[in-house]
Protein backbone atom coordinates (compact mmCIF):
# COMPACT_ATOMS: atom_id res chain seq x y z
CA UNK A 1 0.00 0.00 0.00
CA UNK A 2 1.24 3.44 -0.85
CA UNK A 3 0.97 6.41 1.52
CA UNK A 4 -0.02 9.64 -0.13
CA UNK A 5 1.05 12.47 2.05
CA UNK A 6 2.01 14.87 -0.69
CA UNK A 7 -0.84 16.34 -2.68
CA UNK A 8 0.08 18.63 -5.53
CA UNK A 9 -2.14 21.64 -5.79
CA UNK A 10 -4.22 21.82 -8.91
CA UNK A 11 -3.62 24.77 -11.15
CA UNK A 12 -6.22 27.45 -10.75
CA UNK A 13 -8.22 27.93 -13.88
CA UNK A 14 -8.02 31.39 -15.35
CA UNK A 15 -11.25 33.31 -15.18
CA UNK A 16 -13.23 33.18 -18.40
CA UNK A 17 -12.65 35.89 -20.94
CA UNK A 18 -15.05 38.79 -20.32
CA UNK A 19 -17.46 39.82 -23.01
CA UNK A 20 -17.90 43.46 -23.97
CA UNK A 21 -21.68 43.23 -23.48
CA UNK A 22 -21.13 42.40 -19.81
CA UNK A 23 -19.51 45.80 -19.31
CA UNK A 24 -21.24 48.04 -21.87
CA UNK A 25 -24.89 46.93 -21.63
CA UNK A 26 -25.69 44.83 -18.56
CA UNK A 27 -24.70 46.87 -15.46
CA UNK A 28 -27.27 49.32 -14.12
CA UNK A 29 -24.84 52.24 -14.38
CA UNK A 30 -24.17 51.45 -18.05
CA UNK A 31 -27.89 51.46 -18.80
CA UNK A 32 -28.33 54.72 -16.90
CA UNK A 33 -25.37 56.34 -18.65
CA UNK A 34 -26.54 55.26 -22.11
CA UNK A 35 -30.12 56.43 -21.49
CA UNK A 36 -28.89 59.80 -20.22
CA UNK A 37 -26.59 60.14 -23.23
CA UNK A 38 -29.47 59.36 -25.58
CA UNK A 39 -31.75 61.88 -23.88
CA UNK A 40 -28.96 64.47 -23.94
CA UNK A 41 -28.36 64.12 -27.68
CA UNK A 42 -32.09 64.20 -28.43
CA UNK A 43 -32.41 67.37 -26.33
CA UNK A 44 -29.44 68.92 -28.08
CA UNK A 45 -31.00 68.21 -31.48
CA UNK A 46 -34.30 69.72 -30.31
CA UNK A 47 -32.50 72.86 -29.15
CA UNK A 48 -31.41 73.50 -32.74
CA UNK A 49 -35.05 74.02 -33.74
CA UNK A 50 -35.62 76.75 -31.12
CA UNK A 51 -34.75 80.32 -32.13
CA UNK A 52 -31.63 81.57 -30.36
CA UNK A 53 -33.31 84.58 -28.71
CA UNK A 54 -35.80 82.29 -26.96
CA UNK A 55 -33.19 79.97 -25.43
CA UNK A 56 -32.18 80.12 -21.80
CA UNK A 57 -28.49 80.99 -21.99
CA UNK A 58 -27.66 79.07 -18.78
CA UNK A 59 -29.30 75.93 -20.15
CA UNK A 60 -27.42 76.34 -23.42
CA UNK A 61 -24.07 76.75 -21.64
CA UNK A 62 -24.77 73.67 -19.54
CA UNK A 63 -25.69 71.64 -22.61
CA UNK A 64 -22.50 72.72 -24.35
CA UNK A 65 -20.36 71.69 -21.37
CA UNK A 66 -22.13 68.35 -21.15
CA UNK A 67 -20.88 67.52 -24.64
CA UNK A 68 -17.68 66.37 -22.94
CA UNK A 69 -19.59 64.10 -20.56
CA UNK A 70 -21.88 62.48 -23.13
CA UNK A 71 -19.46 62.36 -26.05
CA UNK A 72 -19.46 58.83 -27.53
CA UNK A 73 -15.71 58.53 -26.98
CA UNK A 74 -16.16 59.44 -23.31
CA UNK A 75 -18.99 56.92 -22.98
CA UNK A 76 -16.80 54.14 -24.40
CA UNK A 77 -13.85 55.17 -22.20
CA UNK A 78 -15.93 55.34 -19.02
CA UNK A 79 -17.74 52.05 -19.56
CA UNK A 80 -14.69 50.30 -21.04
CA UNK A 81 -12.48 50.84 -18.00
CA UNK A 82 -13.97 47.86 -16.16
CA UNK A 83 -13.77 45.77 -19.33
CA UNK A 84 -10.07 46.60 -19.68
CA UNK A 85 -9.41 45.64 -16.06
CA UNK A 86 -11.26 42.33 -16.53
CA UNK A 87 -9.29 41.49 -19.69
CA UNK A 88 -6.02 42.14 -17.88
CA UNK A 89 -7.16 40.15 -14.83
CA UNK A 90 -7.95 37.05 -16.91
CA UNK A 91 -4.52 37.24 -18.54
CA UNK A 92 -5.76 37.80 -22.06
CA UNK A 93 -4.20 41.27 -22.33
CA UNK A 94 -0.90 42.27 -20.79
CA UNK A 95 0.10 45.75 -19.72
CA UNK A 96 3.84 46.22 -20.00
CA UNK A 97 5.16 48.81 -17.56
CA UNK A 98 7.72 51.43 -18.51
CA UNK A 99 8.18 53.84 -21.35
CA UNK A 100 8.01 52.59 -24.96
CA UNK A 101 11.80 52.69 -25.27
CA UNK A 102 12.14 50.27 -22.32
CA UNK A 103 9.54 47.76 -23.53
CA UNK A 104 10.60 44.61 -25.33
CA UNK A 105 10.93 45.01 -29.08
CA UNK A 106 8.20 43.40 -31.16
CA UNK A 107 8.74 40.94 -33.95
CA UNK A 108 11.12 42.60 -36.46
CA UNK A 109 9.66 40.57 -39.33
CA UNK A 110 6.24 42.19 -38.97
CA UNK A 111 7.50 45.73 -38.29
CA UNK A 112 7.34 47.84 -41.47
CA UNK A 113 10.04 50.16 -40.11
CA UNK A 114 12.53 47.28 -39.77
CA UNK A 115 14.57 46.28 -42.84
CA UNK A 116 14.26 42.59 -41.88
CA UNK A 117 10.53 42.63 -42.59
CA UNK A 118 11.00 41.93 -46.30
CA UNK A 119 8.14 43.14 -48.49
CA UNK A 120 6.56 44.87 -45.50
CA UNK A 121 9.54 47.23 -45.22
CA UNK A 122 8.56 50.78 -46.14
CA UNK A 123 11.48 51.25 -48.56
CA UNK A 124 11.44 47.82 -50.17
CA UNK A 125 11.99 48.21 -53.92
CA UNK A 126 9.67 45.31 -54.79
CA UNK A 127 6.79 46.99 -52.96
CA UNK A 128 6.99 50.15 -55.08
CA UNK A 129 4.63 49.98 -58.03
CA UNK A 130 4.92 52.25 -61.07
CSV table of N, CA and C in Angstrom, one decimal:
chain,number,residue,atom,x,y,z
A,1,UNK,N,0.8,-1.2,0.0
A,1,UNK,CA,0.0,0.0,0.0
A,1,UNK,C,0.9,1.2,0.0
A,2,UNK,N,0.4,2.3,-0.7
A,2,UNK,CA,1.2,3.4,-0.8
A,2,UNK,C,0.6,4.6,-0.1
A,3,UNK,N,1.4,5.2,0.8
A,3,UNK,CA,1.0,6.4,1.5
A,3,UNK,C,1.1,7.6,0.6
A,4,UNK,N,0.0,8.4,0.6
A,4,UNK,CA,0.0,9.6,-0.1
A,4,UNK,C,-0.1,10.8,0.9
A,5,UNK,N,1.0,11.3,1.1
A,5,UNK,CA,1.0,12.5,2.1
A,5,UNK,C,1.4,13.8,1.3
A,6,UNK,N,1.7,13.7,0.1
A,6,UNK,CA,2.0,14.9,-0.7
A,6,UNK,C,1.0,15.0,-1.8
A,7,UNK,N,0.2,16.1,-1.7
A,7,UNK,CA,-0.8,16.3,-2.7
A,7,UNK,C,-0.4,17.6,-3.4
A,8,UNK,N,-0.3,17.5,-4.7
A,8,UNK,CA,0.1,18.6,-5.5
A,8,UNK,C,-1.2,19.5,-5.8
A,9,UNK,N,-1.0,20.8,-5.6
A,9,UNK,CA,-2.1,21.6,-5.8
A,9,UNK,C,-2.5,21.7,-7.3
A,10,UNK,N,-3.8,21.7,-7.5
A,10,UNK,CA,-4.2,21.8,-8.9
A,10,UNK,C,-4.1,23.3,-9.4
A,11,UNK,N,-3.8,23.4,-10.6
A,11,UNK,CA,-3.6,24.8,-11.1
A,11,UNK,C,-5.0,25.5,-11.2
A,12,UNK,N,-5.0,26.7,-10.7
A,12,UNK,CA,-6.2,27.4,-10.8
A,12,UNK,C,-6.6,27.8,-12.2
A,13,UNK,N,-7.8,27.6,-12.5
A,13,UNK,CA,-8.2,27.9,-13.9
A,13,UNK,C,-8.3,29.4,-14.0
A,14,UNK,N,-7.9,29.9,-15.1
A,14,UNK,CA,-8.0,31.4,-15.4
A,14,UNK,C,-9.5,31.8,-15.5
A,15,UNK,N,-9.9,32.9,-15.0
A,15,UNK,CA,-11.3,33.3,-15.2
A,15,UNK,C,-11.6,33.4,-16.7
A,16,UNK,N,-12.9,33.2,-17.0
A,16,UNK,CA,-13.2,33.2,-18.4
A,16,UNK,C,-13.1,34.6,-19.0
A,17,UNK,N,-12.8,34.6,-20.3
A,17,UNK,CA,-12.6,35.9,-20.9
A,17,UNK,C,-13.9,36.7,-20.9
A,18,UNK,N,-13.8,38.0,-20.4
A,18,UNK,CA,-15.1,38.8,-20.3
A,18,UNK,C,-15.6,39.2,-21.7
A,19,UNK,N,-16.9,39.3,-21.8
A,19,UNK,CA,-17.5,39.8,-23.0
A,19,UNK,C,-17.7,41.3,-22.9
A,20,UNK,N,-17.7,42.0,-24.0
A,20,UNK,CA,-17.9,43.5,-24.0
A,20,UNK,C,-19.3,43.8,-23.5
A,21,UNK,N,-20.3,43.0,-23.9
A,21,UNK,CA,-21.7,43.2,-23.5
A,21,UNK,C,-21.9,43.2,-22.0
A,22,UNK,N,-21.0,42.4,-21.3
A,22,UNK,CA,-21.1,42.4,-19.8
A,22,UNK,C,-20.7,43.7,-19.2
A,23,UNK,N,-20.0,44.5,-19.9
A,23,UNK,CA,-19.5,45.8,-19.3
A,23,UNK,C,-20.2,47.0,-19.9
A,24,UNK,N,-20.6,46.9,-21.2
A,24,UNK,CA,-21.2,48.0,-21.9
A,24,UNK,C,-22.8,48.1,-21.8
A,25,UNK,N,-23.4,47.0,-21.6
A,25,UNK,CA,-24.9,46.9,-21.6
A,25,UNK,C,-25.6,46.4,-20.3
A,26,UNK,N,-25.0,45.5,-19.6
A,26,UNK,CA,-25.7,44.8,-18.6
A,26,UNK,C,-25.7,45.6,-17.2
A,27,UNK,N,-24.6,46.2,-16.8
A,27,UNK,CA,-24.7,46.9,-15.5
A,27,UNK,C,-25.7,48.0,-15.4
A,28,UNK,N,-26.2,48.3,-14.3
A,28,UNK,CA,-27.3,49.3,-14.1
A,28,UNK,C,-26.7,50.7,-14.5
A,29,UNK,N,-25.4,50.9,-14.1
A,29,UNK,CA,-24.8,52.2,-14.4
A,29,UNK,C,-24.6,52.4,-15.9
A,30,UNK,N,-24.3,51.3,-16.6
A,30,UNK,CA,-24.2,51.4,-18.1
A,30,UNK,C,-25.5,51.8,-18.7
A,31,UNK,N,-26.6,51.1,-18.2
A,31,UNK,CA,-27.9,51.5,-18.8
A,31,UNK,C,-28.3,52.9,-18.5
A,32,UNK,N,-28.0,53.3,-17.3
A,32,UNK,CA,-28.3,54.7,-16.9
A,32,UNK,C,-27.5,55.7,-17.7
A,33,UNK,N,-26.2,55.4,-17.9
A,33,UNK,CA,-25.4,56.3,-18.6
A,33,UNK,C,-25.8,56.4,-20.1
A,34,UNK,N,-26.1,55.3,-20.7
A,34,UNK,CA,-26.5,55.3,-22.1
A,34,UNK,C,-27.9,55.9,-22.3
A,35,UNK,N,-28.8,55.8,-21.4
A,35,UNK,CA,-30.1,56.4,-21.5
A,35,UNK,C,-29.9,57.9,-21.3
A,36,UNK,N,-29.1,58.4,-20.4
A,36,UNK,CA,-28.9,59.8,-20.2
A,36,UNK,C,-28.2,60.4,-21.4
A,37,UNK,N,-27.3,59.7,-22.0
A,37,UNK,CA,-26.6,60.1,-23.2
A,37,UNK,C,-27.6,60.3,-24.4
A,38,UNK,N,-28.5,59.3,-24.5
A,38,UNK,CA,-29.5,59.4,-25.6
A,38,UNK,C,-30.4,60.6,-25.4
A,39,UNK,N,-30.9,60.7,-24.2
A,39,UNK,CA,-31.7,61.9,-23.9
A,39,UNK,C,-31.0,63.2,-24.1
A,40,UNK,N,-29.7,63.3,-23.7
A,40,UNK,CA,-29.0,64.5,-23.9
A,40,UNK,C,-28.9,64.8,-25.4
A,41,UNK,N,-28.5,63.8,-26.3
A,41,UNK,CA,-28.4,64.1,-27.7
A,41,UNK,C,-29.7,64.4,-28.4
A,42,UNK,N,-30.8,63.8,-27.9
A,42,UNK,CA,-32.1,64.2,-28.4
A,42,UNK,C,-32.4,65.6,-28.0
A,43,UNK,N,-32.2,66.0,-26.8
A,43,UNK,CA,-32.4,67.4,-26.3
A,43,UNK,C,-31.5,68.4,-27.1
A,44,UNK,N,-30.3,68.0,-27.4
A,44,UNK,CA,-29.4,68.9,-28.1
A,44,UNK,C,-29.9,69.1,-29.5
A,45,UNK,N,-30.4,68.1,-30.1
A,45,UNK,CA,-31.0,68.2,-31.5
A,45,UNK,C,-32.3,69.0,-31.5
A,46,UNK,N,-33.1,68.9,-30.4
A,46,UNK,CA,-34.3,69.7,-30.3
A,46,UNK,C,-34.0,71.2,-30.1
A,47,UNK,N,-32.9,71.5,-29.4
A,47,UNK,CA,-32.5,72.9,-29.2
A,47,UNK,C,-32.2,73.6,-30.4
A,48,UNK,N,-31.7,72.9,-31.5
A,48,UNK,CA,-31.4,73.5,-32.7
A,48,UNK,C,-32.7,74.1,-33.4
A,49,UNK,N,-33.8,73.5,-33.1
A,49,UNK,CA,-35.0,74.0,-33.7
A,49,UNK,C,-35.6,75.3,-33.1
A,50,UNK,N,-35.1,75.6,-31.9
A,50,UNK,CA,-35.6,76.7,-31.1
A,50,UNK,C,-34.8,78.0,-31.5
A,51,UNK,N,-35.5,79.1,-31.8
A,51,UNK,CA,-34.8,80.3,-32.1
A,51,UNK,C,-33.8,80.7,-31.0
A,52,UNK,N,-32.7,81.3,-31.3
A,52,UNK,CA,-31.6,81.6,-30.4
A,52,UNK,C,-32.1,82.6,-29.3
A,53,UNK,N,-32.9,83.6,-29.7
A,53,UNK,CA,-33.3,84.6,-28.7
A,53,UNK,C,-34.3,84.0,-27.7
A,54,UNK,N,-34.9,82.9,-27.9
A,54,UNK,CA,-35.8,82.3,-27.0
A,54,UNK,C,-35.2,81.3,-26.0
A,55,UNK,N,-33.9,81.0,-26.2
A,55,UNK,CA,-33.2,80.0,-25.4
A,55,UNK,C,-32.7,80.6,-24.1
A,56,UNK,N,-32.7,79.7,-23.1
A,56,UNK,CA,-32.2,80.1,-21.8
A,56,UNK,C,-30.7,79.9,-21.9
A,57,UNK,N,-29.9,81.0,-21.8
A,57,UNK,CA,-28.5,81.0,-22.0
A,57,UNK,C,-27.8,80.1,-21.0
A,58,UNK,N,-28.3,80.0,-19.8
A,58,UNK,CA,-27.7,79.1,-18.8
A,58,UNK,C,-27.9,77.6,-19.2
A,59,UNK,N,-29.0,77.3,-19.7
A,59,UNK,CA,-29.3,75.9,-20.1
A,59,UNK,C,-28.4,75.6,-21.3
A,60,UNK,N,-28.3,76.6,-22.2
A,60,UNK,CA,-27.4,76.3,-23.4
A,60,UNK,C,-26.0,76.1,-23.0
A,61,UNK,N,-25.5,76.9,-22.1
A,61,UNK,CA,-24.1,76.8,-21.6
A,61,UNK,C,-23.9,75.4,-21.0
A,62,UNK,N,-24.9,75.0,-20.2
A,62,UNK,CA,-24.8,73.7,-19.5
A,62,UNK,C,-24.8,72.5,-20.6
A,63,UNK,N,-25.6,72.7,-21.6
A,63,UNK,CA,-25.7,71.6,-22.6
A,63,UNK,C,-24.4,71.6,-23.4
A,64,UNK,N,-23.8,72.7,-23.6
A,64,UNK,CA,-22.5,72.7,-24.4
A,64,UNK,C,-21.4,72.1,-23.5
A,65,UNK,N,-21.4,72.3,-22.2
A,65,UNK,CA,-20.4,71.7,-21.4
A,65,UNK,C,-20.6,70.2,-21.2
A,66,UNK,N,-21.8,69.8,-21.3
A,66,UNK,CA,-22.1,68.4,-21.1
A,66,UNK,C,-21.7,67.5,-22.4
A,67,UNK,N,-21.4,68.2,-23.5
A,67,UNK,CA,-20.9,67.5,-24.6
A,67,UNK,C,-19.7,66.7,-24.3
A,68,UNK,N,-18.8,67.1,-23.4
A,68,UNK,CA,-17.7,66.4,-22.9
A,68,UNK,C,-18.1,65.1,-22.1
A,69,UNK,N,-19.2,65.2,-21.4
A,69,UNK,CA,-19.6,64.1,-20.6
A,69,UNK,C,-20.3,63.0,-21.4
A,70,UNK,N,-21.1,63.4,-22.4
A,70,UNK,CA,-21.9,62.5,-23.1
A,70,UNK,C,-21.3,62.3,-24.5
A,71,UNK,N,-20.1,62.6,-24.8
A,71,UNK,CA,-19.5,62.4,-26.1
A,71,UNK,C,-19.3,60.8,-26.2
A,72,UNK,N,-19.6,60.3,-27.4
A,72,UNK,CA,-19.5,58.8,-27.5
A,72,UNK,C,-18.1,58.3,-27.1
A,73,UNK,N,-17.0,59.0,-27.4
A,73,UNK,CA,-15.7,58.5,-27.0
A,73,UNK,C,-15.6,58.5,-25.5
A,74,UNK,N,-16.2,59.4,-24.8
A,74,UNK,CA,-16.2,59.4,-23.3
A,74,UNK,C,-17.0,58.3,-22.8
A,75,UNK,N,-18.1,58.0,-23.4
A,75,UNK,CA,-19.0,56.9,-23.0
A,75,UNK,C,-18.2,55.6,-23.1
A,76,UNK,N,-17.6,55.4,-24.2
A,76,UNK,CA,-16.8,54.1,-24.4
A,76,UNK,C,-15.6,54.1,-23.4
A,77,UNK,N,-15.0,55.2,-23.1
A,77,UNK,CA,-13.9,55.2,-22.2
A,77,UNK,C,-14.3,54.9,-20.8
A,78,UNK,N,-15.4,55.5,-20.4
A,78,UNK,CA,-15.9,55.3,-19.0
A,78,UNK,C,-16.4,53.9,-18.8
A,79,UNK,N,-17.2,53.4,-19.7
A,79,UNK,CA,-17.7,52.0,-19.6
A,79,UNK,C,-16.7,51.0,-19.9
A,80,UNK,N,-15.7,51.3,-20.7
A,80,UNK,CA,-14.7,50.3,-21.0
A,80,UNK,C,-13.6,50.1,-20.0
A,81,UNK,N,-13.5,51.0,-19.0
A,81,UNK,CA,-12.5,50.8,-18.0
A,81,UNK,C,-12.6,49.5,-17.3
A,82,UNK,N,-13.8,49.1,-16.8
A,82,UNK,CA,-14.0,47.9,-16.2
A,82,UNK,C,-13.7,46.7,-17.1
A,83,UNK,N,-14.0,46.8,-18.4
A,83,UNK,CA,-13.8,45.8,-19.3
A,83,UNK,C,-12.3,45.6,-19.5
A,84,UNK,N,-11.5,46.7,-19.6
A,84,UNK,CA,-10.1,46.6,-19.7
A,84,UNK,C,-9.5,45.9,-18.5
A,85,UNK,N,-9.9,46.3,-17.3
A,85,UNK,CA,-9.4,45.6,-16.1
A,85,UNK,C,-9.7,44.1,-16.0
A,86,UNK,N,-10.9,43.7,-16.5
A,86,UNK,CA,-11.3,42.3,-16.5
A,86,UNK,C,-10.4,41.6,-17.5
A,87,UNK,N,-10.1,42.2,-18.7
A,87,UNK,CA,-9.3,41.5,-19.7
A,87,UNK,C,-7.9,41.3,-19.2
A,88,UNK,N,-7.4,42.3,-18.5
A,88,UNK,CA,-6.0,42.1,-17.9
A,88,UNK,C,-6.0,41.1,-16.8
A,89,UNK,N,-7.1,41.1,-16.0
A,89,UNK,CA,-7.2,40.1,-14.8
A,89,UNK,C,-7.2,38.7,-15.3
A,90,UNK,N,-7.9,38.4,-16.4
A,90,UNK,CA,-7.9,37.1,-16.9
A,90,UNK,C,-6.7,36.6,-17.7
A,91,UNK,N,-5.8,37.6,-17.9
A,91,UNK,CA,-4.5,37.2,-18.5
A,91,UNK,C,-4.6,37.3,-20.0
A,92,UNK,N,-5.7,37.8,-20.6
A,92,UNK,CA,-5.8,37.8,-22.1
A,92,UNK,C,-5.0,39.0,-22.6
A,93,UNK,N,-5.0,40.1,-21.9
A,93,UNK,CA,-4.2,41.3,-22.3
A,93,UNK,C,-3.1,41.5,-21.3
A,94,UNK,N,-2.0,42.0,-21.7
A,94,UNK,CA,-0.9,42.3,-20.8
A,94,UNK,C,-0.5,43.7,-20.9
A,95,UNK,N,-0.4,44.4,-19.8
A,95,UNK,CA,0.1,45.7,-19.7
A,95,UNK,C,1.6,45.7,-19.4
A,96,UNK,N,2.4,46.2,-20.2
A,96,UNK,CA,3.8,46.2,-20.0
A,96,UNK,C,4.2,47.6,-19.4
A,97,UNK,N,4.8,47.5,-18.2
A,97,UNK,CA,5.2,48.8,-17.6
A,97,UNK,C,6.4,49.4,-18.2
A,98,UNK,N,6.6,50.7,-18.0
A,98,UNK,CA,7.7,51.4,-18.5
A,98,UNK,C,7.4,52.2,-19.8
A,99,UNK,N,8.4,53.0,-20.2
A,99,UNK,CA,8.2,53.8,-21.4
A,99,UNK,C,8.4,53.0,-22.6
A,100,UNK,N,7.9,53.4,-23.7
A,100,UNK,CA,8.0,52.6,-25.0
A,100,UNK,C,9.4,52.2,-25.3
A,101,UNK,N,10.4,53.0,-25.0
A,101,UNK,CA,11.8,52.7,-25.3
A,101,UNK,C,12.3,51.6,-24.4
A,102,UNK,N,11.7,51.3,-23.2
A,102,UNK,CA,12.1,50.3,-22.3
A,102,UNK,C,11.4,49.0,-22.5
A,103,UNK,N,10.3,49.0,-23.3
A,103,UNK,CA,9.5,47.8,-23.5
A,103,UNK,C,10.3,46.8,-24.5
A,104,UNK,N,10.0,45.5,-24.4
A,104,UNK,CA,10.6,44.6,-25.3
A,104,UNK,C,10.2,44.9,-26.8
A,105,UNK,N,11.2,44.7,-27.7
A,105,UNK,CA,10.9,45.0,-29.1
A,105,UNK,C,10.0,43.9,-29.7
A,106,UNK,N,9.1,44.3,-30.5
A,106,UNK,CA,8.2,43.4,-31.2
A,106,UNK,C,8.9,42.6,-32.2
A,107,UNK,N,8.2,41.8,-32.9
A,107,UNK,CA,8.7,40.9,-33.9
A,107,UNK,C,9.3,41.8,-35.1
A,108,UNK,N,10.6,41.7,-35.4
A,108,UNK,CA,11.1,42.6,-36.5
A,108,UNK,C,10.6,42.2,-37.8
A,109,UNK,N,10.1,41.0,-38.0
A,109,UNK,CA,9.7,40.6,-39.3
A,109,UNK,C,8.3,41.1,-39.7
A,110,UNK,N,7.6,41.6,-38.7
A,110,UNK,CA,6.2,42.2,-39.0
A,110,UNK,C,6.2,43.7,-38.8
A,111,UNK,N,7.4,44.3,-38.5
A,111,UNK,CA,7.5,45.7,-38.3
A,111,UNK,C,7.9,46.4,-39.6
A,112,UNK,N,7.0,47.2,-40.2
A,112,UNK,CA,7.3,47.8,-41.5
A,112,UNK,C,8.5,48.8,-41.4
A,113,UNK,N,8.9,49.3,-40.2
A,113,UNK,CA,10.0,50.2,-40.1
A,113,UNK,C,11.4,49.4,-40.0
A,114,UNK,N,11.3,48.1,-39.9
A,114,UNK,CA,12.5,47.3,-39.8
A,114,UNK,C,12.9,46.7,-41.1
A,115,UNK,N,14.1,46.8,-41.5
A,115,UNK,CA,14.6,46.3,-42.8
A,115,UNK,C,14.4,44.8,-43.0
A,116,UNK,N,14.4,44.0,-41.8
A,116,UNK,CA,14.3,42.6,-41.9
A,116,UNK,C,12.9,42.1,-42.2
A,117,UNK,N,11.9,43.0,-42.4
A,117,UNK,CA,10.5,42.6,-42.6
A,117,UNK,C,10.2,42.3,-44.1
A,118,UNK,N,11.2,42.3,-44.9
A,118,UNK,CA,11.0,41.9,-46.3
A,118,UNK,C,10.1,42.9,-47.1
A,119,UNK,N,9.0,42.3,-47.7
A,119,UNK,CA,8.1,43.1,-48.5
A,119,UNK,C,7.4,44.1,-47.7
A,120,UNK,N,7.3,43.9,-46.4
A,120,UNK,CA,6.6,44.9,-45.5
A,120,UNK,C,7.4,46.1,-45.2
A,121,UNK,N,8.7,46.1,-45.5
A,121,UNK,CA,9.5,47.2,-45.2
A,121,UNK,C,9.1,48.4,-46.1
A,122,UNK,N,9.1,49.6,-45.5
A,122,UNK,CA,8.6,50.8,-46.1
A,122,UNK,C,9.3,51.1,-47.4
A,123,UNK,N,10.7,50.9,-47.4
A,123,UNK,CA,11.5,51.2,-48.6
A,123,UNK,C,11.9,50.1,-49.4
A,124,UNK,N,11.1,49.0,-49.4
A,124,UNK,CA,11.4,47.8,-50.2
A,124,UNK,C,11.1,48.1,-51.6
A,125,UNK,N,12.1,47.9,-52.5
A,125,UNK,CA,12.0,48.2,-53.9
A,125,UNK,C,10.9,47.4,-54.6
A,126,UNK,N,10.7,46.2,-54.2
A,126,UNK,CA,9.7,45.3,-54.8
A,126,UNK,C,8.3,45.8,-54.4
A,127,UNK,N,8.1,46.5,-53.4
A,127,UNK,CA,6.8,47.0,-53.0
A,127,UNK,C,6.4,48.2,-53.7
A,128,UNK,N,7.3,48.9,-54.4
A,128,UNK,CA,7.0,50.2,-55.1
A,128,UNK,C,6.4,49.8,-56.4
A,129,UNK,N,5.3,50.3,-56.8
A,129,UNK,CA,4.6,50.0,-58.0
A,129,UNK,C,4.6,51.2,-58.9
A,130,UNK,N,4.9,51.1,-60.2
A,130,UNK,CA,4.9,52.3,-61.1
A,130,UNK,C,3.6,52.5,-61.7
